[in-house]
Short mmCIF file of C-alpha atoms in Angstrom, two decimals:
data_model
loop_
_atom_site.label_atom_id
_atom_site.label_comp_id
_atom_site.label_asym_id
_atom_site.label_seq_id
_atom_site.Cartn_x
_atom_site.Cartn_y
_atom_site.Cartn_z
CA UNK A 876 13.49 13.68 -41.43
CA UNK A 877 10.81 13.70 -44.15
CA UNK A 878 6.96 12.79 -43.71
CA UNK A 879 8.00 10.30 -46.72
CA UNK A 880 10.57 7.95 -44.82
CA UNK A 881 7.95 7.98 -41.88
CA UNK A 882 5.13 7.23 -43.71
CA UNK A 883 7.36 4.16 -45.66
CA UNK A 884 8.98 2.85 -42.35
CA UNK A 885 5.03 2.27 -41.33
CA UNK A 886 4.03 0.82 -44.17
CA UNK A 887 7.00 -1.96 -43.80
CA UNK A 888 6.33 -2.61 -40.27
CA UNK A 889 2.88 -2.99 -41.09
CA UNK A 890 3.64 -5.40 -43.19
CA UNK A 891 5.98 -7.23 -41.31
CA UNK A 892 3.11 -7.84 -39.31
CA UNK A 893 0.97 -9.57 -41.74
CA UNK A 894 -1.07 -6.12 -42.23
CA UNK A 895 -1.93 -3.60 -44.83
CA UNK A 896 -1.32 -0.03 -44.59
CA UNK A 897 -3.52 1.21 -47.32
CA UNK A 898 -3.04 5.24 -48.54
CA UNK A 899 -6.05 6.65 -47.69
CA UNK A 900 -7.97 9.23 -49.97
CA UNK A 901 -11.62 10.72 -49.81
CA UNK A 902 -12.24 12.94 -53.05
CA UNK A 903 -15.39 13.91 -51.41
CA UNK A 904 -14.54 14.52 -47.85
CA UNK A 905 -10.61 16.61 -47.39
CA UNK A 906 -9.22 15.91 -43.93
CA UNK A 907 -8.96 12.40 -43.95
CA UNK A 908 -6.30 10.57 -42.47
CA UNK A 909 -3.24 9.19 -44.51
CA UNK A 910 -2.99 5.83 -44.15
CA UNK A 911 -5.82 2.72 -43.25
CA UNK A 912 -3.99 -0.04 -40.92
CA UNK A 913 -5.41 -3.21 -41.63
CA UNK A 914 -4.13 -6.05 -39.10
CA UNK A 915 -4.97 -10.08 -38.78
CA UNK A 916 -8.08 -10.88 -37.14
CA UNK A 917 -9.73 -7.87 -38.14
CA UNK A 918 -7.87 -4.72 -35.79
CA UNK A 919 -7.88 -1.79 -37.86
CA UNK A 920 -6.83 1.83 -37.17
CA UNK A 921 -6.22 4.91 -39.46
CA UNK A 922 -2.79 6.96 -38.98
CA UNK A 923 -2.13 10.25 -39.97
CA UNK A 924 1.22 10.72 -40.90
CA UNK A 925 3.48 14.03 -40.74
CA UNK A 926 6.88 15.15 -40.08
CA UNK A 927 8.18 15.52 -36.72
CA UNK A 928 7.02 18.11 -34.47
CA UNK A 929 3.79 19.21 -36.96
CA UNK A 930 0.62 18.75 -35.73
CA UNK A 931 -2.95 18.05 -37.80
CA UNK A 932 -4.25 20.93 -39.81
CA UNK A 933 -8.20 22.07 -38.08
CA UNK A 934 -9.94 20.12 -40.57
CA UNK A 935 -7.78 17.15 -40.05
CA UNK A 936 -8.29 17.24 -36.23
CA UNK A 937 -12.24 17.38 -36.69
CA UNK A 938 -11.97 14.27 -38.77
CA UNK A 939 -9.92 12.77 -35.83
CA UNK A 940 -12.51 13.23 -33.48
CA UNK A 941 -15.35 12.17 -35.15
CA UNK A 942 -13.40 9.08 -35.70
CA UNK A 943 -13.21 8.74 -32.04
CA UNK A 944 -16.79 9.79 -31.51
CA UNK A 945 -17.41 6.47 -34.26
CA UNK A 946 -15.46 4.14 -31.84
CA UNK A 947 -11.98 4.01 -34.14
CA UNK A 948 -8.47 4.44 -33.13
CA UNK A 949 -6.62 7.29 -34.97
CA UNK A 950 -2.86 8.10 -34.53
CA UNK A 951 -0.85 11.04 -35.74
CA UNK A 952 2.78 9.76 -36.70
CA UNK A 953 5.63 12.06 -36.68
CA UNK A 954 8.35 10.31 -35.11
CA UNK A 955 9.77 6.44 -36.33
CA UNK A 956 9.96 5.53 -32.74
CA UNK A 957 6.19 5.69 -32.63
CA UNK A 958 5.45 3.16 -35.15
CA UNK A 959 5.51 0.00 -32.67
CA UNK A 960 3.22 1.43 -30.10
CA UNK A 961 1.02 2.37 -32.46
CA UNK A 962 1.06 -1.25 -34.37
CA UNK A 963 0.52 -2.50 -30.79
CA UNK A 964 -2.50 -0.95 -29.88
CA UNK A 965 -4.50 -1.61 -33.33
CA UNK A 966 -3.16 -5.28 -32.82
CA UNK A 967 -4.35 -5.20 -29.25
CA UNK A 968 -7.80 -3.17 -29.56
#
């Protein structure tokens, strides 16, 4: 299965749920996840989307963590039967 179906199956279910699920670019800063997850009454996550069974380049995991160190949620998407649990816990943070 390609990153591309993934990545389009999240952006419906996103969606679906009222939400955005904004492509994501930095020209100054590489490494930046693929997709901002914007949900009613102001949840928000970023995703980073890849095929299944590849994992975040280095750069891509440093940007994860300082995420995390800033208090956001950040997923890594490589499967469609991820895309629920992951729409659950923005909606639910």
């Amino acid at each position: 299965m390609l990153e591309k179906r993934i990545e389009a199956a999240f952006v419906k279910a996103t969606q679906h749920r009222g939400g955005l699920c904004l492509k994501f670019t930095s020209p100054s800063m590489a490494g930046v996840p693929d997709r901002l997850v914007l949900l009613p009454d102001g949840h928000m996550g970023f995703v980073e989307m890849k095929a299944p069974g590849k994992h975040p380049r280095p750069l891509q995991v440093q940007r994860l963590n300082r995420l995390k160190q800033l208090g956001f949620q950040f997923f890594v998407c490589d499967q469609l039967d991820q895309i629920g649990g992951m729409l659950d816990a923005i909606q639910t943070a």
